[in-house]
XYZ file of C-alpha atoms in Angstrom:
246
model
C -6.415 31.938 84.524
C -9.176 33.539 86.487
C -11.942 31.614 87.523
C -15.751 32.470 88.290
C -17.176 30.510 91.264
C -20.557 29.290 92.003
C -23.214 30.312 89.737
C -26.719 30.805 91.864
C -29.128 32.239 89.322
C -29.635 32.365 85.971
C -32.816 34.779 83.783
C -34.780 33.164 81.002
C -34.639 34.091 77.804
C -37.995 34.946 77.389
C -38.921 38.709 77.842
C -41.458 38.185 79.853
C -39.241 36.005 82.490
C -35.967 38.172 82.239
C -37.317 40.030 85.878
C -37.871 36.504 86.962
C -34.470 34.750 87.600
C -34.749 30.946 87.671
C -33.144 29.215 90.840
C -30.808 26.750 88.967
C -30.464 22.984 90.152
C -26.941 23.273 88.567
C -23.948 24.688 90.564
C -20.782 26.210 88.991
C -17.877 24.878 90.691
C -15.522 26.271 88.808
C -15.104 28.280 85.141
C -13.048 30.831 83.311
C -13.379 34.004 83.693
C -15.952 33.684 80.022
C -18.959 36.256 80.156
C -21.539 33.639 78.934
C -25.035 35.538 78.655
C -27.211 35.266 81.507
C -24.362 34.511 84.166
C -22.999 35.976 86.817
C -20.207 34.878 89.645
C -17.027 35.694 91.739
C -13.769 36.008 90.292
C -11.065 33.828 92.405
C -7.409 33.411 91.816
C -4.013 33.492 94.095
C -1.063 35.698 93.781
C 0.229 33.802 91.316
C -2.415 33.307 89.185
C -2.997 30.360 89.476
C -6.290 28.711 89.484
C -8.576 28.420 92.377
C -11.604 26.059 92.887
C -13.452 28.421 95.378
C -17.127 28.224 96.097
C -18.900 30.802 97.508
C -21.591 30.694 100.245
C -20.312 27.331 100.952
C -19.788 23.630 99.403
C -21.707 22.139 96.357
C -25.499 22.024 98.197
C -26.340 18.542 98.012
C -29.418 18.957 95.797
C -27.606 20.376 93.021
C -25.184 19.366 90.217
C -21.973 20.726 90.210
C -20.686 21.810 86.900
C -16.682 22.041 86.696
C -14.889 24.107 83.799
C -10.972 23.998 84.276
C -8.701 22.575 81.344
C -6.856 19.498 82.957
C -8.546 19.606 85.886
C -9.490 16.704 86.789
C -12.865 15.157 89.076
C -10.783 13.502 91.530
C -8.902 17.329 92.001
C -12.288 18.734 92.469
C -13.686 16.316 94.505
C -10.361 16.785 97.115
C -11.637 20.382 97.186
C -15.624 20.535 97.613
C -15.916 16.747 99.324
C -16.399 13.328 98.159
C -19.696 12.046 97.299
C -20.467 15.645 95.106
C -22.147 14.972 91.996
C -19.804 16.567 89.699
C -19.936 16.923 85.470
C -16.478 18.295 83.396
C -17.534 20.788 81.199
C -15.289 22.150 77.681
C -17.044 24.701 76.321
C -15.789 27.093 73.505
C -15.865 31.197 72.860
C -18.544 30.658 70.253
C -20.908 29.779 73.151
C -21.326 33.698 73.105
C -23.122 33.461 69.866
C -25.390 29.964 70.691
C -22.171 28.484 68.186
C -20.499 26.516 70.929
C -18.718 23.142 71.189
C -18.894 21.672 74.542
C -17.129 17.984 75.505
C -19.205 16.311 78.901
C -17.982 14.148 81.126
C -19.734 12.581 84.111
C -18.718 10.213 86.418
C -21.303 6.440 86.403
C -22.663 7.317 89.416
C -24.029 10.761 88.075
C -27.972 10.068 86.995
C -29.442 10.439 83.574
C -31.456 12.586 85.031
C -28.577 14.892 86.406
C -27.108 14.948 83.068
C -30.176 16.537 81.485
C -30.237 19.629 83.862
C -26.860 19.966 82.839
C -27.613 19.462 79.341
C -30.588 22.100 79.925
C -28.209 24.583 80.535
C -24.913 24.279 78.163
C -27.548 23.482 75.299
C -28.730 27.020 75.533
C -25.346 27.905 74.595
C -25.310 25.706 71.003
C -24.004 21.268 70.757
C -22.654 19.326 73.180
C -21.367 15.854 73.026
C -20.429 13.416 75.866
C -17.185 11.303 76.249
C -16.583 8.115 77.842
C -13.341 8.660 79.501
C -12.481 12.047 81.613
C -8.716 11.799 80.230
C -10.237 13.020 76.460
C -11.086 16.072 77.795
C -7.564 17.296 77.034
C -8.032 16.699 73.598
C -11.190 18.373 73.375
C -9.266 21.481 75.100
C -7.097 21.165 72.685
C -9.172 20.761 69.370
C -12.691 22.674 70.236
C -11.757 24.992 73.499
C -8.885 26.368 71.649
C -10.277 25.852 68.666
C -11.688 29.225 67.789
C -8.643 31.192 68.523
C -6.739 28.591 65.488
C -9.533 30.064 63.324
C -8.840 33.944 63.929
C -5.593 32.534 63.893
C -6.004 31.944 59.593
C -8.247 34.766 58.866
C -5.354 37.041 60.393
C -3.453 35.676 57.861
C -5.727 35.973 55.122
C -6.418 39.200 55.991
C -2.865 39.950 55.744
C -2.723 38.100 52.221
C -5.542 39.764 51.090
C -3.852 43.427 51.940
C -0.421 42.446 50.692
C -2.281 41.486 47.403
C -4.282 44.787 47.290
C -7.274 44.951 48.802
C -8.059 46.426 51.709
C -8.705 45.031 55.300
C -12.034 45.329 55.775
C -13.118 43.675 52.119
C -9.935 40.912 52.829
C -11.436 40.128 56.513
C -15.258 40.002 55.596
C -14.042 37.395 52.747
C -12.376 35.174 54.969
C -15.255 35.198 57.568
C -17.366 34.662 54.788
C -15.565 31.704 53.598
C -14.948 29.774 56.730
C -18.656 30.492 57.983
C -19.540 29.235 54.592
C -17.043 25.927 54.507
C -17.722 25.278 57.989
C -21.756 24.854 56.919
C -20.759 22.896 53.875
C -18.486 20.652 55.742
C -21.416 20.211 58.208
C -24.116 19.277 56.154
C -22.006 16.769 53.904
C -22.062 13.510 54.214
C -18.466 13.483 52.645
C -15.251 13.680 54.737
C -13.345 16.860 54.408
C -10.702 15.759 52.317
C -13.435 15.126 49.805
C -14.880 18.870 49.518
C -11.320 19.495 49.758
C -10.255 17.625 46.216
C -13.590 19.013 44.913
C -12.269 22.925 44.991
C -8.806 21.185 44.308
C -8.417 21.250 40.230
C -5.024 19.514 38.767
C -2.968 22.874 38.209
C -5.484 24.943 39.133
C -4.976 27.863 42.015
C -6.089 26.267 44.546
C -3.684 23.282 43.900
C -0.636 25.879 43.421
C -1.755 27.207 47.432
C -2.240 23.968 49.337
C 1.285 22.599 47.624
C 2.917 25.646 48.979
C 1.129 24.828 52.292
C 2.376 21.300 52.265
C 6.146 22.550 51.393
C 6.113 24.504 54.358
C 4.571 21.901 56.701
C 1.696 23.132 57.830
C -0.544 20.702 58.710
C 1.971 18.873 60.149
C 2.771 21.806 62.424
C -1.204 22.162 63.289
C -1.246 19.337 64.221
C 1.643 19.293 66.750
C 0.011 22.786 67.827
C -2.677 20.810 69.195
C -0.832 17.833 70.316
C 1.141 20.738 72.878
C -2.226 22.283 73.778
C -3.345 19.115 74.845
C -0.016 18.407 77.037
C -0.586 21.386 78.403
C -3.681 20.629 79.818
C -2.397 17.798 81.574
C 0.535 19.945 82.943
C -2.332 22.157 84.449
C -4.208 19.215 85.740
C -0.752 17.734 87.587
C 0.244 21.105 88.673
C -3.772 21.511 90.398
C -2.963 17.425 91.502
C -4.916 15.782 89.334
């Protein structure tokens, strides 16, 4: 994957600011090639593709934070590449970030100050909730449930969509009800205080349709295959993270 290198300025949302850009006490190291709203970079990658931690106009400046977003890759990678001693915070954001809708896992290292962490938090809170994690190795499985996460959602309303044709009506109507429905379960599920298998048994009547549809879903496995899905996402990431020398 592409990556975008060393973000130096970011404009305020506020109209009257927009002309103004804000010099940032956060530094991109690294991050996908993701158009998030108010930032701009460098594109960097080898022949091959493969990805490059390249900062431009020089190292990490030592009054700033450095911000990494690579799946797998690891601190101690990054640190072999912009110097030891570089106060560095792991980033997972998601696509939904676009919208103000994202998911982003943290990690910092101890040594990284509380008040380092809220600069950082200034910024990926602008693009919707964050959460921190106490060990840098979970960030694979935060790749693997919330960075790929939204592409497992179009994922089932493709599929819907194409139940929904095959059953008569037409795409459009068949893809704004399944939007509609996981925007609207995904806002239930949030504001319960039940787990998920509980509003799930609530739509679930004995016999009913919805019973005769998530039977035929457990026939054919498929939560057992999601879940592997996201089992190999995550070993994925740690392939990237060996083959960067994590």
């Amino acid at each position: 994957p592409t990556l975008i290198a060393h973000l130096e300025q970011v404009t305020l949302d506020n109209a009257a600011d927009q002309a103004r850009p804000l010099r940032m006490p956060v530094q991109w190291v690294n991050r996908p090639n993701l158009d998030f709203r108010g930032f701009a970079g460098l594109i960097a990658s080898d022949e091959r593709g493969a990805a490059l931690l390249k900062i431009d106009n020089g190292p990490v400046q030592a009054w700033r934070v450095g911000q990494t977003l690579a799946s797998g890759v690891t601190l101690a990678a990054v640190e072999r590449k912009v110097g030891h001693g570089v106060r560095i915070i792991r980033t997972m954001p998601n696509t939904p970030a676009l919208v103000g809708l994202g998911m982003t896992g943290l990690y910092a290292r101890p040594a990284v100050s509380s008040s380092d962490r809220a600069l950082v938090e200034a910024v990926v809170g602008t693009t919707g909730q964050f959460l921190w994690l106490e060990r840098e190795v979970d960030l694979d499985a935060v790749t693997a449930l919330s960075g790929s996460g939204p592409a497992y959602v179009f994922y089932f309303i493709e599929a819907m969509r194409q139940a929904g044709s095959e059953m008569g009506l037409s795409p459009d109507v068949a893809t704004q009800l399944a939007v509609g429905t996981f925007l609207g379960a995904a806002q239930l599920a949030q504001d319960a205080t039940e787990p998920p298998e509980v509003l799930r048994e609530r739509v679930t009547s004995k016999g009913g349709t919805t019973y005769a549809a998530l039977t035929s879903l457990e026939a054919s496995g498929v939560k057992a295959a999601f879940v592997q899905a996201m089992k190999a996402a995550q070993t994925r990431a740690q392939e990237l993270g060996d083959a960067f020398g994590a």
